[in-house]
Tab-separated table of C-alpha atoms in Angstrom:
chain	number	residue	atom	x	y	z
A	1	UNK	CA	24.244	23.167	3.758
A	2	UNK	CA	27.345	23.111	5.959
A	3	UNK	CA	27.943	25.706	8.653
A	4	UNK	CA	30.318	27.845	6.570
A	5	UNK	CA	27.727	28.122	3.832
A	6	UNK	CA	25.119	29.139	6.380
A	7	UNK	CA	27.428	31.875	7.653
A	8	UNK	CA	27.780	33.148	4.076
A	9	UNK	CA	23.999	33.493	3.899
A	10	UNK	CA	23.987	35.533	7.101
A	11	UNK	CA	26.805	37.804	5.950
A	12	UNK	CA	25.075	38.537	2.644
A	13	UNK	CA	21.859	39.440	4.421
A	14	UNK	CA	23.744	41.594	6.942
A	15	UNK	CA	25.403	43.405	4.057
A	16	UNK	CA	21.999	44.141	2.531
A	17	UNK	CA	20.682	45.542	5.809
A	18	UNK	CA	23.740	47.756	6.161
A	19	UNK	CA	23.228	49.128	2.648
A	20	UNK	CA	19.540	49.787	3.314
A	21	UNK	CA	20.341	51.564	6.575
A	22	UNK	CA	22.824	53.893	4.885
A	23	UNK	CA	20.378	55.183	2.267
A	24	UNK	CA	19.728	58.946	2.542
A	25	UNK	CA	15.938	58.464	2.542
A	26	UNK	CA	16.279	56.133	5.496
A	27	UNK	CA	18.203	58.680	7.537
A	28	UNK	CA	15.522	61.237	6.655
A	29	UNK	CA	12.861	58.911	8.077
A	30	UNK	CA	14.819	58.566	11.313
A	31	UNK	CA	14.982	62.355	11.629
A	32	UNK	CA	11.239	62.636	10.987
A	33	UNK	CA	10.580	60.259	13.875
A	34	UNK	CA	12.916	62.234	16.134
A	35	UNK	CA	11.130	65.511	15.363
A	36	UNK	CA	7.756	63.808	15.678
A	37	UNK	CA	8.600	62.326	19.092
A	38	UNK	CA	9.972	65.639	20.307
A	39	UNK	CA	6.649	67.314	19.393
A	40	UNK	CA	8.304	69.721	16.993
A	41	UNK	CA	4.932	70.279	15.346
A	42	UNK	CA	6.286	70.428	11.803
A	43	UNK	CA	6.041	66.776	10.842
A	44	UNK	CA	3.476	65.021	8.703
A	45	UNK	CA	1.718	61.936	10.103
A	46	UNK	CA	4.058	58.951	10.226
A	47	UNK	CA	3.021	55.426	9.245
A	48	UNK	CA	4.376	52.059	10.368
A	49	UNK	CA	3.173	48.653	9.191
A	50	UNK	CA	3.921	46.280	12.062
A	51	UNK	CA	3.025	42.587	11.491
A	52	UNK	CA	3.071	40.294	14.512
A	53	UNK	CA	6.210	38.187	14.786
A	54	UNK	CA	4.114	35.050	15.239
A	55	UNK	CA	1.324	36.188	12.920
A	56	UNK	CA	1.652	38.190	9.730
A	57	UNK	CA	5.420	37.811	9.520
A	58	UNK	CA	5.125	34.018	9.520
A	59	UNK	CA	3.107	34.332	6.316
A	60	UNK	CA	5.295	36.951	4.652
A	61	UNK	CA	8.634	35.315	5.497
A	62	UNK	CA	7.651	31.655	5.962
A	63	UNK	CA	10.002	29.188	7.575
A	64	UNK	CA	10.389	27.221	4.353
A	65	UNK	CA	12.114	30.211	2.740
A	66	UNK	CA	14.913	30.209	5.319
A	67	UNK	CA	18.221	28.735	4.208
A	68	UNK	CA	20.128	28.231	7.437
A	69	UNK	CA	19.672	25.089	9.528
A	70	UNK	CA	21.581	25.982	12.682
A	71	UNK	CA	18.987	27.019	15.292
A	72	UNK	CA	20.770	30.195	16.346
A	73	UNK	CA	21.662	31.327	12.835
A	74	UNK	CA	18.097	30.642	11.756
A	75	UNK	CA	16.809	33.089	14.374
A	76	UNK	CA	19.228	35.711	13.092
A	77	UNK	CA	18.324	34.970	9.489
A	78	UNK	CA	14.590	35.425	9.981
A	79	UNK	CA	15.111	38.838	11.585
A	80	UNK	CA	17.373	39.974	8.785
A	81	UNK	CA	14.977	38.735	6.132
A	82	UNK	CA	12.036	40.512	7.735
A	83	UNK	CA	13.902	43.828	7.668
A	84	UNK	CA	14.835	43.325	4.029
A	85	UNK	CA	11.321	42.239	3.091
A	86	UNK	CA	9.892	45.307	4.840
A	87	UNK	CA	12.192	47.585	2.873
A	88	UNK	CA	11.259	46.085	-0.493
A	89	UNK	CA	7.509	45.738	0.080
A	90	UNK	CA	6.293	48.466	2.444
A	91	UNK	CA	6.770	52.138	1.593
A	92	UNK	CA	5.978	53.304	5.101
A	93	UNK	CA	8.069	55.381	7.520
A	94	UNK	CA	9.936	52.602	9.275
A	95	UNK	CA	13.603	53.570	9.636
A	96	UNK	CA	16.271	50.892	9.355
A	97	UNK	CA	19.411	50.636	11.457
A	98	UNK	CA	22.470	48.408	10.925
A	99	UNK	CA	21.664	46.368	13.998
A	100	UNK	CA	19.731	43.252	14.984
A	101	UNK	CA	18.401	43.133	18.537
A	102	UNK	CA	17.622	40.187	20.785
A	103	UNK	CA	16.248	39.834	24.281
A	104	UNK	CA	18.933	39.314	26.867
A	105	UNK	CA	18.843	35.632	27.850
A	106	UNK	CA	17.807	35.190	31.440
A	107	UNK	CA	14.935	34.734	33.855
A	108	UNK	CA	12.313	37.331	34.737
A	109	UNK	CA	10.737	36.180	37.995
A	110	UNK	CA	7.484	38.063	37.451
A	111	UNK	CA	5.006	36.770	34.889
A	112	UNK	CA	6.715	36.677	31.486
A	113	UNK	CA	3.598	36.730	29.320
A	114	UNK	CA	4.206	34.987	26.036
A	115	UNK	CA	6.538	32.418	27.604
A	116	UNK	CA	4.602	29.148	27.701
A	117	UNK	CA	7.547	27.380	29.327
A	118	UNK	CA	7.562	29.480	32.497
A	119	UNK	CA	7.116	27.379	35.629
A	120	UNK	CA	7.153	29.993	38.398
A	121	UNK	CA	6.042	33.627	38.599
A	122	UNK	CA	6.111	35.994	41.579
A	123	UNK	CA	7.168	33.065	43.771
A	124	UNK	CA	4.203	30.903	42.687
A	125	UNK	CA	4.361	27.584	40.845
A	126	UNK	CA	2.343	27.909	37.643
A	127	UNK	CA	1.155	25.305	35.166
A	128	UNK	CA	-0.782	27.083	32.421
A	129	UNK	CA	-2.473	24.793	29.975
A	130	UNK	CA	-3.606	25.429	26.413
A	131	UNK	CA	-7.098	25.180	24.981
A	132	UNK	CA	-5.988	25.397	21.371
A	133	UNK	CA	-3.002	26.557	19.389
A	134	UNK	CA	-3.886	30.228	19.838
A	135	UNK	CA	-5.722	30.303	23.184
A	136	UNK	CA	-5.148	29.415	26.811
A	137	UNK	CA	-6.920	29.417	30.126
A	138	UNK	CA	-6.153	31.749	33.036
A	139	UNK	CA	-5.848	29.840	36.299
A	140	UNK	CA	-6.641	31.540	39.597
A	141	UNK	CA	-3.486	30.802	41.570
A	142	UNK	CA	-4.334	33.480	44.140
A	143	UNK	CA	-7.326	31.677	45.610
A	144	UNK	CA	-4.672	29.838	47.639
A	145	UNK	CA	-3.595	31.914	50.652
A	146	UNK	CA	-0.130	30.366	50.551
A	147	UNK	CA	0.325	31.663	47.002
A	148	UNK	CA	-0.793	35.131	48.035
A	149	UNK	CA	1.762	35.064	50.822
A	150	UNK	CA	4.435	33.846	48.409
A	151	UNK	CA	3.694	36.714	46.022
A	152	UNK	CA	3.759	39.323	48.778
A	153	UNK	CA	7.150	38.036	49.910
A	154	UNK	CA	8.632	37.763	46.433
A	155	UNK	CA	11.072	40.402	45.208
A	156	UNK	CA	10.784	40.464	41.434
A	157	UNK	CA	14.044	40.260	39.522
A	158	UNK	CA	15.659	39.737	36.170
A	159	UNK	CA	18.576	37.296	36.310
A	160	UNK	CA	20.677	37.400	33.141
A	161	UNK	CA	22.122	34.171	31.804
A	162	UNK	CA	25.670	35.375	31.226
A	163	UNK	CA	26.875	32.072	29.825
A	164	UNK	CA	24.132	31.921	27.182
A	165	UNK	CA	24.495	35.622	26.426
A	166	UNK	CA	28.241	35.252	25.846
A	167	UNK	CA	27.748	32.189	23.689
A	168	UNK	CA	25.162	33.844	21.449
A	169	UNK	CA	26.965	37.175	21.276
A	170	UNK	CA	30.215	35.541	20.185
A	171	UNK	CA	28.452	33.298	17.680
A	172	UNK	CA	26.431	36.083	16.082
A	173	UNK	CA	29.316	38.541	15.946
A	174	UNK	CA	31.487	35.937	14.249
A	175	UNK	CA	28.682	35.232	11.782
A	176	UNK	CA	28.068	38.861	10.736
A	177	UNK	CA	31.831	39.672	10.709
A	178	UNK	CA	31.443	43.288	11.904
A	179	UNK	CA	29.067	44.156	9.045
A	180	UNK	CA	26.296	45.259	11.422
A	181	UNK	CA	25.810	45.332	15.185
A	182	UNK	CA	24.250	42.730	17.435
A	183	UNK	CA	22.537	43.924	20.620
A	184	UNK	CA	21.054	42.084	23.598
A	185	UNK	CA	18.666	44.167	25.686
A	186	UNK	CA	16.484	43.691	28.751
A	187	UNK	CA	13.223	42.054	27.609
A	188	UNK	CA	10.306	44.395	27.006
A	189	UNK	CA	8.121	42.713	29.659
A	190	UNK	CA	10.671	43.394	32.407
A	191	UNK	CA	10.435	47.159	31.901
A	192	UNK	CA	6.681	47.446	31.332
A	193	UNK	CA	4.831	49.005	34.280
A	194	UNK	CA	1.292	47.855	33.435
A	195	UNK	CA	1.099	45.386	36.381
A	196	UNK	CA	-2.462	44.365	35.474
A	197	UNK	CA	-1.470	41.921	32.768
A	198	UNK	CA	0.762	40.058	35.205
A	199	UNK	CA	-1.896	40.032	37.918
A	200	UNK	CA	-4.580	38.812	35.516
A	201	UNK	CA	-2.386	35.909	34.441
A	202	UNK	CA	-2.072	34.874	38.079
A	203	UNK	CA	-5.696	35.420	39.075
A	204	UNK	CA	-7.940	35.366	36.017
A	205	UNK	CA	-9.874	38.336	34.661
A	206	UNK	CA	-13.341	37.457	35.923
A	207	UNK	CA	-12.017	36.676	39.391
A	208	UNK	CA	-10.170	39.994	39.486
A	209	UNK	CA	-13.310	41.935	38.537
A	210	UNK	CA	-15.248	40.374	41.435
A	211	UNK	CA	-12.399	40.947	43.874
A	212	UNK	CA	-12.274	44.672	43.124
A	213	UNK	CA	-15.536	44.705	45.120
A	214	UNK	CA	-15.284	41.682	47.371
A	215	UNK	CA	-11.621	41.870	48.413
A	216	UNK	CA	-10.510	45.399	47.553
A	217	UNK	CA	-7.917	45.639	50.331
A	218	UNK	CA	-6.281	42.394	49.249
A	219	UNK	CA	-6.070	43.485	45.622
A	220	UNK	CA	-4.522	46.794	46.650
A	221	UNK	CA	-1.949	45.046	48.822
A	222	UNK	CA	-1.026	42.688	45.978
A	223	UNK	CA	-0.767	45.277	43.235
A	224	UNK	CA	0.904	47.719	45.616
A	225	UNK	CA	3.618	45.177	46.357
A	226	UNK	CA	4.014	44.358	42.655
A	227	UNK	CA	4.393	48.065	41.904
A	228	UNK	CA	6.973	48.692	44.633
A	229	UNK	CA	8.954	45.607	43.664
A	230	UNK	CA	8.976	46.580	39.992
A	231	UNK	CA	10.260	50.039	40.949
A	232	UNK	CA	13.061	48.489	42.970
A	233	UNK	CA	13.924	46.317	39.975
A	234	UNK	CA	14.113	49.384	37.719
A	235	UNK	CA	16.452	51.051	40.187
A	236	UNK	CA	18.588	47.907	40.365
A	237	UNK	CA	18.835	47.663	36.576
A	238	UNK	CA	19.868	51.303	36.418
A	239	UNK	CA	22.453	50.920	39.196
A	240	UNK	CA	23.942	47.831	37.532
A	241	UNK	CA	24.148	49.570	34.152
A	242	UNK	CA	21.782	47.088	32.494
A	243	UNK	CA	19.498	49.598	30.788
A	244	UNK	CA	19.738	50.466	27.101
A	245	UNK	CA	19.105	53.394	24.797
A	246	UNK	CA	15.656	52.840	23.282
A	247	UNK	CA	15.611	56.145	21.393
A	248	UNK	CA	16.122	54.378	18.101
A	249	UNK	CA	14.073	52.237	15.709
A	250	UNK	CA	12.805	50.289	18.706
A	251	UNK	CA	9.141	49.429	19.270
A	252	UNK	CA	8.049	51.991	21.834
A	253	UNK	CA	4.965	51.794	24.016
A	254	UNK	CA	2.271	49.934	22.071
A	255	UNK	CA	3.689	51.068	18.747
A	256	UNK	CA	5.920	53.830	17.387
A	257	UNK	CA	9.655	54.220	16.932
A	258	UNK	CA	11.671	55.736	19.745
A	259	UNK	CA	13.953	58.230	17.973
A	260	UNK	CA	14.642	61.545	19.681
A	261	UNK	CA	16.832	64.585	19.150
A	262	UNK	CA	17.654	64.486	22.867
A	263	UNK	CA	20.667	62.200	23.275
A	264	UNK	CA	21.436	59.915	26.177
A	265	UNK	CA	23.308	62.043	28.711
A	266	UNK	CA	26.120	59.542	29.274
A	267	UNK	CA	26.875	56.937	26.607
A	268	UNK	CA	28.553	54.806	29.256
A	269	UNK	CA	25.493	54.613	31.517
A	270	UNK	CA	21.904	54.811	30.345
A	271	UNK	CA	19.553	56.119	33.028
A	272	UNK	CA	15.804	55.627	33.363
A	273	UNK	CA	15.455	59.331	32.636
A	274	UNK	CA	16.982	58.661	29.195
A	275	UNK	CA	14.395	56.035	28.241
A	276	UNK	CA	10.850	55.554	27.039
A	277	UNK	CA	8.617	53.691	29.495
A	278	UNK	CA	5.230	52.079	29.004
A	279	UNK	CA	2.049	51.017	30.795
A	280	UNK	CA	-1.477	50.181	29.740
A	281	UNK	CA	-4.750	49.072	31.287
A	282	UNK	CA	-6.449	46.865	28.710
A	283	UNK	CA	-7.829	44.614	31.429
A	284	UNK	CA	-9.669	47.595	32.975
A	285	UNK	CA	-11.454	48.737	29.805
A	286	UNK	CA	-14.861	48.417	31.501
A	287	UNK	CA	-13.855	49.545	34.981
A	288	UNK	CA	-15.000	52.944	36.272
A	289	UNK	CA	-12.544	55.827	36.371
A	290	UNK	CA	-12.562	55.806	40.164
A	291	UNK	CA	-11.612	52.128	40.293
A	292	UNK	CA	-9.123	52.538	37.460
A	293	UNK	CA	-7.364	55.284	39.401
A	294	UNK	CA	-7.577	53.412	42.709
A	295	UNK	CA	-6.411	49.977	41.552
A	296	UNK	CA	-4.271	50.728	38.504
A	297	UNK	CA	-3.029	54.209	37.646
A	298	UNK	CA	-1.806	55.221	41.099
A	299	UNK	CA	0.413	52.128	41.191
A	300	UNK	CA	1.524	52.256	37.558
A	301	UNK	CA	2.802	55.818	37.867
A	302	UNK	CA	5.302	54.816	40.566
A	303	UNK	CA	7.481	53.142	37.958
A	304	UNK	CA	6.342	54.927	34.814
A	305	UNK	CA	7.150	58.373	36.221
A	306	UNK	CA	10.818	57.360	36.558
A	307	UNK	CA	11.258	57.191	32.784
A	308	UNK	CA	12.154	60.271	30.796
A	309	UNK	CA	9.254	59.747	28.400
A	310	UNK	CA	6.068	57.784	29.054
A	311	UNK	CA	3.746	55.941	26.691
A	312	UNK	CA	0.288	54.883	27.796
A	313	UNK	CA	-2.410	52.641	26.400
A	314	UNK	CA	-2.757	49.759	23.990
A	315	UNK	CA	-6.088	48.308	22.816
A	316	UNK	CA	-8.231	49.864	25.548
A	317	UNK	CA	-10.209	53.054	24.821
A	318	UNK	CA	-8.900	55.942	26.913
A	319	UNK	CA	-11.871	58.190	26.087
A	320	UNK	CA	-12.683	59.091	29.707
A	321	UNK	CA	-9.176	58.799	31.123
A	322	UNK	CA	-7.134	61.484	29.357
A	323	UNK	CA	-7.485	64.093	32.117
A	324	UNK	CA	-6.318	61.574	34.726
A	325	UNK	CA	-3.326	60.502	32.663
A	326	UNK	CA	-2.175	64.028	31.819
A	327	UNK	CA	-2.592	65.066	35.478
A	328	UNK	CA	-0.688	62.117	36.945
A	329	UNK	CA	2.013	61.684	34.290
A	330	UNK	CA	3.771	64.957	33.432
A	331	UNK	CA	6.227	62.923	31.325
A	332	UNK	CA	3.504	61.480	29.065
A	333	UNK	CA	4.544	61.697	25.416
A	334	UNK	CA	2.646	58.963	23.507
A	335	UNK	CA	-1.011	58.007	23.918
A	336	UNK	CA	-2.646	55.077	22.161
A	337	UNK	CA	-5.858	55.625	20.215
A	338	UNK	CA	-7.098	52.095	19.634
A	339	UNK	CA	-9.694	50.698	17.223
A	340	UNK	CA	-12.177	50.919	20.116
A	341	UNK	CA	-11.485	54.581	20.850
A	342	UNK	CA	-13.528	57.572	19.766
A	343	UNK	CA	-11.022	59.341	17.496
A	344	UNK	CA	-12.760	62.686	17.958
A	345	UNK	CA	-12.692	62.541	21.771
A	346	UNK	CA	-9.029	61.539	21.610
A	347	UNK	CA	-8.181	64.454	19.305
A	348	UNK	CA	-10.006	66.958	21.500
A	349	UNK	CA	-8.101	65.775	24.577
A	350	UNK	CA	-4.631	65.008	23.227
A	351	UNK	CA	-4.330	67.933	20.786
A	352	UNK	CA	-0.585	68.594	20.453
A	353	UNK	CA	0.261	67.795	24.083
A	354	UNK	CA	1.413	64.279	23.205
A	355	UNK	CA	1.682	61.955	20.233
A	356	UNK	CA	-1.677	60.789	18.880
A	357	UNK	CA	-0.798	57.139	18.245
A	358	UNK	CA	-3.699	55.934	16.107
A	359	UNK	CA	-4.162	52.174	15.698
A	360	UNK	CA	-6.654	51.474	12.866
A	361	UNK	CA	-8.532	48.190	13.053
A	362	UNK	CA	-6.346	45.594	11.279
A	363	UNK	CA	-9.408	43.438	10.568
A	364	UNK	CA	-10.478	46.072	8.022
A	365	UNK	CA	-7.164	45.764	6.197
A	366	UNK	CA	-5.430	42.447	6.464
A	367	UNK	CA	-7.622	40.149	4.377
A	368	UNK	CA	-9.053	42.727	2.006
A	369	UNK	CA	-10.015	46.416	2.014
A	370	UNK	CA	-13.336	48.020	1.226
A	371	UNK	CA	-11.662	50.965	-0.470
A	372	UNK	CA	-14.569	53.470	-0.409
A	373	UNK	CA	-15.220	52.759	3.278
A	374	UNK	CA	-11.523	52.906	4.183
A	375	UNK	CA	-11.011	56.136	2.218
A	376	UNK	CA	-13.951	57.729	4.003
A	377	UNK	CA	-12.595	56.686	7.419
A	378	UNK	CA	-9.095	57.919	6.645
A	379	UNK	CA	-10.321	61.294	5.348
A	380	UNK	CA	-12.553	61.748	8.367
A	381	UNK	CA	-9.733	60.891	10.788
A	382	UNK	CA	-7.279	63.140	8.934
A	383	UNK	CA	-9.672	66.061	9.329
A	384	UNK	CA	-10.402	65.336	12.989
A	385	UNK	CA	-6.693	65.041	13.864
A	386	UNK	CA	-5.380	67.930	11.752
A	387	UNK	CA	-4.130	69.757	14.879
A	388	UNK	CA	-2.585	66.653	16.456
A	389	UNK	CA	0.858	65.069	16.276
A	390	UNK	CA	-0.314	61.894	14.507
A	391	UNK	CA	1.253	58.530	13.877
A	392	UNK	CA	-0.586	55.627	12.240
A	393	UNK	CA	0.472	52.220	13.526
A	394	UNK	CA	-1.089	49.232	11.787
A	395	UNK	CA	-0.368	46.480	14.273
A	396	UNK	CA	-1.850	43.268	15.708
A	397	UNK	CA	-1.595	41.791	12.236
A	398	UNK	CA	-2.303	38.154	13.022
A	399	UNK	CA	-2.753	37.327	9.345
A	400	UNK	CA	-2.328	39.185	6.068
A	401	UNK	CA	-3.894	36.554	3.801
A	402	UNK	CA	-0.402	35.340	2.858
A	403	UNK	CA	0.221	38.428	0.743
A	404	UNK	CA	1.535	41.974	1.225
A	405	UNK	CA	-0.990	43.472	-1.222
A	406	UNK	CA	-3.627	44.510	1.328
A	407	UNK	CA	-1.010	46.194	3.504
A	408	UNK	CA	0.440	47.909	0.448
A	409	UNK	CA	-3.013	49.136	-0.550
A	410	UNK	CA	-3.487	50.563	2.931
A	411	UNK	CA	-0.176	52.431	2.679
A	412	UNK	CA	-1.251	53.976	-0.621
A	413	UNK	CA	-4.617	55.044	0.791
A	414	UNK	CA	-2.982	56.628	3.834
A	415	UNK	CA	-0.517	58.527	1.661
A	416	UNK	CA	-3.365	59.743	-0.515
A	417	UNK	CA	-5.390	61.109	2.392
A	418	UNK	CA	-2.915	62.096	5.141
A	419	UNK	CA	0.049	63.354	3.150
């Protein structure tokens, strides 16, 4: 297929997305998310099926179904096809917009987890090596005093690649011919204030656990510097007008769409106070509350408190941490209730003070559902959370058994019990 024919494919798909986005029921979904996120208290639980880009989506929209051959157009095509597939196969509450978003090309000089090609992070040369296709080993780079010194002297930054950005922007805009919008935004990792995930990738999890006892002062100096440097980066991004409005159908926190009835104050300059921010502490799931507060939360809040709205938590259970989080983060708006959380404890603590972002265990869905067991769990959770502002995010879908039917069955069961 020649390039002109490939562009025709893109334009037809863009046209379909635009038509989907303009449907009245889609705009209603967007408004439901806005009311839900603003804690209006009059919204039913919202549901989003969220396959992993390199997991479930690879099975649902396999590479062999793509028609374009040009590398850049192929990346645009797969995103368009996933939106269209979602619309036709999943009757959840995802709201569609006439836009396709990409990460801004450039270099994040912290640890860009997920980027296997990264060679340096926080001023340290790294050479991660794989164990298998889906696993890798965490090297302890910080056993070397020179690397510790390099980290403590490194000012973290995001350096946009303006040449690549311009090239892609022009190419994509020509391809879609003004049918929809193309956006390039600061990568998610750059804005996240978790800190722990970056430190663990430089030190190793087991080594970090020992050092919380053996070298507590060193760990505090390292994570304190990382926190301060990340804050300075946020302030730099804001000053240079590089932030973006994430109050849309954008993945927010560890799941949930970002819509809000509160608009950005100045369309010409997005501020941190206009945005959702995120942090989590998965790596500290088994650390005491005292150590969690000492080594994690007090440093995470430096950056997270600068955002207008804060999300906290991912896969870790927050059962004993809710009081700390509510006390230290007045801007908290979304709290994750993971498969390893006690849903009753979460409901008793969150109530209607923030969004109860429930993440059911995908392993009980993605390759087949025990319907009586799932129905019982859903009914029990619906009763427990009846006074909460609930969203149900089925995420971490690494596989779906090469079919949408299990996910579709889950949607039907949720609708039957929650709505």
